[in-house]
């Protein structure tokens, strides 16, 4: 999902067999060469090139450390913002709950049109409470994702430190996880002899 066509910008998808794998532009597949002139790319060649670039990153301790540092700085900012949002939403949920409970308690003391009016206000308060609870649950998920990403940053730092050894030992899933964590995308234009790797929070071209 990281590879993009440098000619038209569309995604490139894997194809081929066990003996020969390649990536092809989905625009060319769907609309033909008049829509995109890019040719199928050898999967082995592009994957080998990306791996070489990752090795180069891993071998430069300063740049590798800077990359992880930038990721963790971003995560710290995300955590601070989400924590502040959670505090505000927790107070909002408590307020809405108190309002709903108060209205519910007053239902037994009124009748007629007043009872109908209070019922409507209670229902509106209950809906507002439910909405606030949904928003709070979403923020809790966001914080959990930040914590998970922070753990990934520590894992990435260790993986870069011992890249060559660990890469050989990694399962395909973990290799994919590492590449996806390090790269925002890879754009290839074979005709122009260009391959741009967009590292997370950094931009590198080769």
mmCIF file of C-alpha atoms in Angstrom:
data_model
loop_
_atom_site.group_PDB
_atom_site.id
_atom_site.type_symbol
_atom_site.label_atom_id
_atom_site.label_comp_id
_atom_site.label_asym_id
_atom_site.label_seq_id
_atom_site.Cartn_x
_atom_site.Cartn_y
_atom_site.Cartn_z
ATOM 1 C CA UNK A 1 0.000 0.000 0.000
ATOM 2 C CA UNK A 2 3.017 2.331 0.118
ATOM 3 C CA UNK A 3 4.050 2.216 -3.535
ATOM 4 C CA UNK A 4 2.736 4.947 -5.848
ATOM 5 C CA UNK A 5 3.148 5.572 -9.571
ATOM 6 C CA UNK A 6 5.453 8.508 -10.241
ATOM 7 C CA UNK A 7 3.712 9.250 -13.551
ATOM 8 C CA UNK A 8 0.087 9.583 -12.472
ATOM 9 C CA UNK A 9 0.238 9.277 -8.669
ATOM 10 C CA UNK A 10 -2.028 6.234 -8.463
ATOM 11 C CA UNK A 11 -1.344 3.216 -6.280
ATOM 12 C CA UNK A 12 0.693 0.327 -7.651
ATOM 13 C CA UNK A 13 -0.433 -3.196 -6.916
ATOM 14 C CA UNK A 14 1.520 -6.462 -6.846
ATOM 15 C CA UNK A 15 1.065 -9.081 -9.531
ATOM 16 C CA UNK A 16 2.924 -11.948 -11.204
ATOM 17 C CA UNK A 17 3.985 -15.397 -10.089
ATOM 18 C CA UNK A 18 6.464 -16.960 -7.673
ATOM 19 C CA UNK A 19 9.219 -16.774 -10.267
ATOM 20 C CA UNK A 20 8.558 -13.208 -11.369
ATOM 21 C CA UNK A 21 6.772 -10.615 -9.281
ATOM 22 C CA UNK A 22 6.076 -7.060 -10.359
ATOM 23 C CA UNK A 23 4.067 -3.971 -9.470
ATOM 24 C CA UNK A 24 1.694 -2.300 -11.890
ATOM 25 C CA UNK A 25 -0.138 1.033 -11.922
ATOM 26 C CA UNK A 26 -3.873 0.700 -11.336
ATOM 27 C CA UNK A 27 -4.597 3.667 -13.635
ATOM 28 C CA UNK A 28 -2.847 1.928 -16.538
ATOM 29 C CA UNK A 29 -4.632 -1.318 -15.676
ATOM 30 C CA UNK A 30 -8.055 0.313 -15.692
ATOM 31 C CA UNK A 31 -7.717 2.982 -18.393
ATOM 32 C CA UNK A 32 -4.802 1.858 -20.539
ATOM 33 C CA UNK A 33 -1.523 3.432 -21.662
ATOM 34 C CA UNK A 34 -3.260 6.608 -22.854
ATOM 35 C CA UNK A 35 -4.067 7.391 -19.202
ATOM 36 C CA UNK A 36 -0.661 6.400 -17.786
ATOM 37 C CA UNK A 37 2.522 5.440 -19.579
ATOM 38 C CA UNK A 38 4.229 3.735 -16.629
ATOM 39 C CA UNK A 39 5.454 0.192 -17.159
ATOM 40 C CA UNK A 40 5.316 -2.732 -14.719
ATOM 41 C CA UNK A 41 8.150 -2.598 -12.181
ATOM 42 C CA UNK A 42 10.212 -5.550 -11.029
ATOM 43 C CA UNK A 43 9.178 -6.264 -7.446
ATOM 44 C CA UNK A 44 12.615 -7.634 -6.552
ATOM 45 C CA UNK A 45 14.361 -4.524 -7.882
ATOM 46 C CA UNK A 46 12.200 -1.953 -6.110
ATOM 47 C CA UNK A 47 12.084 -3.905 -2.844
ATOM 48 C CA UNK A 48 15.856 -4.348 -2.929
ATOM 49 C CA UNK A 49 16.313 -0.610 -3.470
ATOM 50 C CA UNK A 50 13.993 0.287 -0.581
ATOM 51 C CA UNK A 51 15.826 -2.159 1.666
ATOM 52 C CA UNK A 52 19.154 -0.550 0.736
ATOM 53 C CA UNK A 53 17.774 2.860 1.690
ATOM 54 C CA UNK A 54 16.509 1.509 5.015
ATOM 55 C CA UNK A 55 19.925 -0.018 5.681
ATOM 56 C CA UNK A 56 21.507 3.364 4.937
ATOM 57 C CA UNK A 57 19.142 5.012 7.415
ATOM 58 C CA UNK A 58 19.836 2.380 10.048
ATOM 59 C CA UNK A 59 23.606 2.724 9.626
ATOM 60 C CA UNK A 60 23.434 6.473 10.294
ATOM 61 C CA UNK A 61 22.843 6.461 14.042
ATOM 62 C CA UNK A 62 22.276 10.209 14.258
ATOM 63 C CA UNK A 63 19.585 10.256 11.567
ATOM 64 C CA UNK A 64 17.928 7.110 12.870
ATOM 65 C CA UNK A 65 17.827 8.568 16.377
ATOM 66 C CA UNK A 66 16.489 11.854 15.003
ATOM 67 C CA UNK A 67 13.716 10.052 13.165
ATOM 68 C CA UNK A 68 12.569 8.207 16.280
ATOM 69 C CA UNK A 69 12.912 11.395 18.336
ATOM 70 C CA UNK A 70 10.638 13.262 15.926
ATOM 71 C CA UNK A 71 8.063 10.500 16.075
ATOM 72 C CA UNK A 72 8.072 10.500 19.873
ATOM 73 C CA UNK A 73 7.842 14.300 20.001
ATOM 74 C CA UNK A 74 4.763 14.137 17.792
ATOM 75 C CA UNK A 75 3.281 11.392 19.942
ATOM 76 C CA UNK A 76 3.901 13.429 23.106
ATOM 77 C CA UNK A 77 1.997 16.352 21.554
ATOM 78 C CA UNK A 78 -0.815 14.008 20.492
ATOM 79 C CA UNK A 79 -1.000 12.551 24.001
ATOM 80 C CA UNK A 80 -1.121 15.990 25.616
ATOM 81 C CA UNK A 81 -3.926 17.149 23.326
ATOM 82 C CA UNK A 82 -5.932 13.930 23.764
ATOM 83 C CA UNK A 83 -5.478 13.995 27.559
ATOM 84 C CA UNK A 84 -6.776 17.570 27.696
ATOM 85 C CA UNK A 85 -9.706 16.581 25.507
ATOM 86 C CA UNK A 86 -10.451 13.589 27.730
ATOM 87 C CA UNK A 87 -10.510 15.795 30.827
ATOM 88 C CA UNK A 88 -12.964 18.206 29.207
ATOM 89 C CA UNK A 89 -15.176 15.398 27.909
ATOM 90 C CA UNK A 90 -15.193 13.595 31.265
ATOM 91 C CA UNK A 91 -16.495 16.790 32.864
ATOM 92 C CA UNK A 92 -19.047 17.136 30.062
ATOM 93 C CA UNK A 93 -20.287 13.568 30.566
ATOM 94 C CA UNK A 94 -20.615 14.135 34.316
ATOM 95 C CA UNK A 95 -22.548 17.376 33.744
ATOM 96 C CA UNK A 96 -24.909 15.812 31.213
ATOM 97 C CA UNK A 97 -25.466 12.824 33.493
ATOM 98 C CA UNK A 98 -26.310 15.086 36.444
ATOM 99 C CA UNK A 99 -28.744 17.064 34.283
ATOM 100 C CA UNK A 100 -30.452 13.884 33.097
ATOM 101 C CA UNK A 101 -30.715 12.475 36.613
ATOM 102 C CA UNK A 102 -32.167 15.716 37.935
ATOM 103 C CA UNK A 103 -34.805 15.811 35.216
ATOM 104 C CA UNK A 104 -35.610 12.142 35.755
ATOM 105 C CA UNK A 105 -36.161 12.790 39.441
ATOM 106 C CA UNK A 106 -38.493 15.704 38.748
ATOM 107 C CA UNK A 107 -40.753 13.654 36.469
ATOM 108 C CA UNK A 108 -42.577 12.172 39.447
ATOM 109 C CA UNK A 109 -43.434 15.638 40.782
ATOM 110 C CA UNK A 110 -45.149 17.079 37.714
ATOM 111 C CA UNK A 111 -48.084 16.150 35.534
ATOM 112 C CA UNK A 112 -49.908 17.162 32.372
ATOM 113 C CA UNK A 113 -48.127 19.513 30.017
ATOM 114 C CA UNK A 114 -45.358 20.092 32.539
ATOM 115 C CA UNK A 115 -44.679 16.337 32.628
ATOM 116 C CA UNK A 116 -44.533 16.265 28.839
ATOM 117 C CA UNK A 117 -42.113 19.217 28.756
ATOM 118 C CA UNK A 118 -39.824 17.678 31.383
ATOM 119 C CA UNK A 119 -39.913 14.347 29.524
ATOM 120 C CA UNK A 120 -38.748 16.059 26.353
ATOM 121 C CA UNK A 121 -35.962 17.839 28.236
ATOM 122 C CA UNK A 122 -34.921 14.555 29.866
ATOM 123 C CA UNK A 123 -34.788 12.790 26.499
ATOM 124 C CA UNK A 124 -32.700 15.606 25.029
ATOM 125 C CA UNK A 125 -30.356 15.472 28.036
ATOM 126 C CA UNK A 126 -30.019 11.684 27.694
ATOM 127 C CA UNK A 127 -29.130 12.039 24.001
ATOM 128 C CA UNK A 128 -26.566 14.734 24.855
ATOM 129 C CA UNK A 129 -25.080 12.450 27.507
ATOM 130 C CA UNK A 130 -24.819 9.544 25.059
ATOM 131 C CA UNK A 131 -23.118 11.783 22.485
ATOM 132 C CA UNK A 132 -20.614 13.007 25.067
ATOM 133 C CA UNK A 133 -19.915 9.404 26.103
ATOM 134 C CA UNK A 134 -19.270 8.456 22.449
ATOM 135 C CA UNK A 135 -16.863 11.363 22.083
ATOM 136 C CA UNK A 136 -15.094 10.326 25.276
ATOM 137 C CA UNK A 137 -14.807 6.722 24.056
ATOM 138 C CA UNK A 138 -13.259 7.976 20.801
ATOM 139 C CA UNK A 139 -10.668 9.988 22.732
ATOM 140 C CA UNK A 140 -9.879 6.960 24.905
ATOM 141 C CA UNK A 141 -9.224 4.971 21.703
ATOM 142 C CA UNK A 142 -7.005 7.793 20.452
ATOM 143 C CA UNK A 143 -4.958 7.687 23.671
ATOM 144 C CA UNK A 144 -4.646 3.909 23.440
ATOM 145 C CA UNK A 145 -3.396 4.291 19.853
ATOM 146 C CA UNK A 146 -0.814 6.849 21.006
ATOM 147 C CA UNK A 147 0.422 4.469 23.700
ATOM 148 C CA UNK A 148 0.670 1.669 21.137
ATOM 149 C CA UNK A 149 2.537 3.921 18.708
ATOM 150 C CA UNK A 150 4.902 4.969 21.478
ATOM 151 C CA UNK A 151 5.691 1.315 22.091
ATOM 152 C CA UNK A 152 6.241 0.910 18.352
ATOM 153 C CA UNK A 153 8.719 3.817 18.431
ATOM 154 C CA UNK A 154 10.784 1.984 21.042
ATOM 155 C CA UNK A 155 10.599 -1.197 18.948
ATOM 156 C CA UNK A 156 11.624 0.720 15.808
ATOM 157 C CA UNK A 157 14.603 2.229 17.604
ATOM 158 C CA UNK A 158 15.808 -1.236 18.594
ATOM 159 C CA UNK A 159 15.149 -2.605 15.113
ATOM 160 C CA UNK A 160 17.213 0.154 13.513
ATOM 161 C CA UNK A 161 20.040 -0.367 15.958
ATOM 162 C CA UNK A 162 20.423 -4.025 14.927
ATOM 163 C CA UNK A 163 18.800 -3.750 11.513
ATOM 164 C CA UNK A 164 20.764 -6.286 9.459
ATOM 165 C CA UNK A 165 20.583 -9.025 12.058
ATOM 166 C CA UNK A 166 16.932 -8.472 12.959
ATOM 167 C CA UNK A 167 15.744 -8.096 9.374
ATOM 168 C CA UNK A 168 16.929 -11.604 8.568
ATOM 169 C CA UNK A 169 15.129 -12.956 11.623
ATOM 170 C CA UNK A 170 11.893 -10.999 11.208
ATOM 171 C CA UNK A 171 8.691 -12.611 10.018
ATOM 172 C CA UNK A 172 7.119 -11.096 6.869
ATOM 173 C CA UNK A 173 4.477 -9.462 9.074
ATOM 174 C CA UNK A 174 7.095 -7.757 11.232
ATOM 175 C CA UNK A 175 9.046 -6.649 8.163
ATOM 176 C CA UNK A 176 5.880 -5.087 6.791
ATOM 177 C CA UNK A 177 5.187 -3.464 10.168
ATOM 178 C CA UNK A 178 8.656 -1.917 10.301
ATOM 179 C CA UNK A 179 8.583 -0.611 6.726
ATOM 180 C CA UNK A 180 5.085 0.840 7.209
ATOM 181 C CA UNK A 181 6.229 2.547 10.426
ATOM 182 C CA UNK A 182 9.288 4.099 8.777
ATOM 183 C CA UNK A 183 7.852 5.091 5.413
ATOM 184 C CA UNK A 184 4.924 7.273 4.457
ATOM 185 C CA UNK A 185 5.268 6.193 0.845
ATOM 186 C CA UNK A 186 7.476 5.268 -2.109
ATOM 187 C CA UNK A 187 6.987 6.920 -5.502
ATOM 188 C CA UNK A 188 8.641 5.403 -8.559
ATOM 189 C CA UNK A 189 9.030 6.852 -12.056
ATOM 190 C CA UNK A 190 11.193 4.413 -13.987
ATOM 191 C CA UNK A 191 11.255 6.525 -17.162
ATOM 192 C CA UNK A 192 12.705 9.457 -15.227
ATOM 193 C CA UNK A 193 14.989 7.133 -13.210
ATOM 194 C CA UNK A 194 13.463 8.501 -10.004
ATOM 195 C CA UNK A 195 12.475 6.810 -6.789
ATOM 196 C CA UNK A 196 11.394 8.995 -3.888
ATOM 197 C CA UNK A 197 11.143 7.533 -0.394
ATOM 198 C CA UNK A 198 9.109 9.588 2.050
ATOM 199 C CA UNK A 199 10.274 8.704 5.527
ATOM 200 C CA UNK A 200 7.924 9.403 8.410
ATOM 201 C CA UNK A 201 8.241 13.104 9.317
ATOM 202 C CA UNK A 202 11.205 13.407 6.947
ATOM 203 C CA UNK A 203 11.514 13.602 3.183
ATOM 204 C CA UNK A 204 14.322 11.827 1.394
ATOM 205 C CA UNK A 205 14.862 11.427 -2.337
ATOM 206 C CA UNK A 206 17.126 8.998 -4.171
#
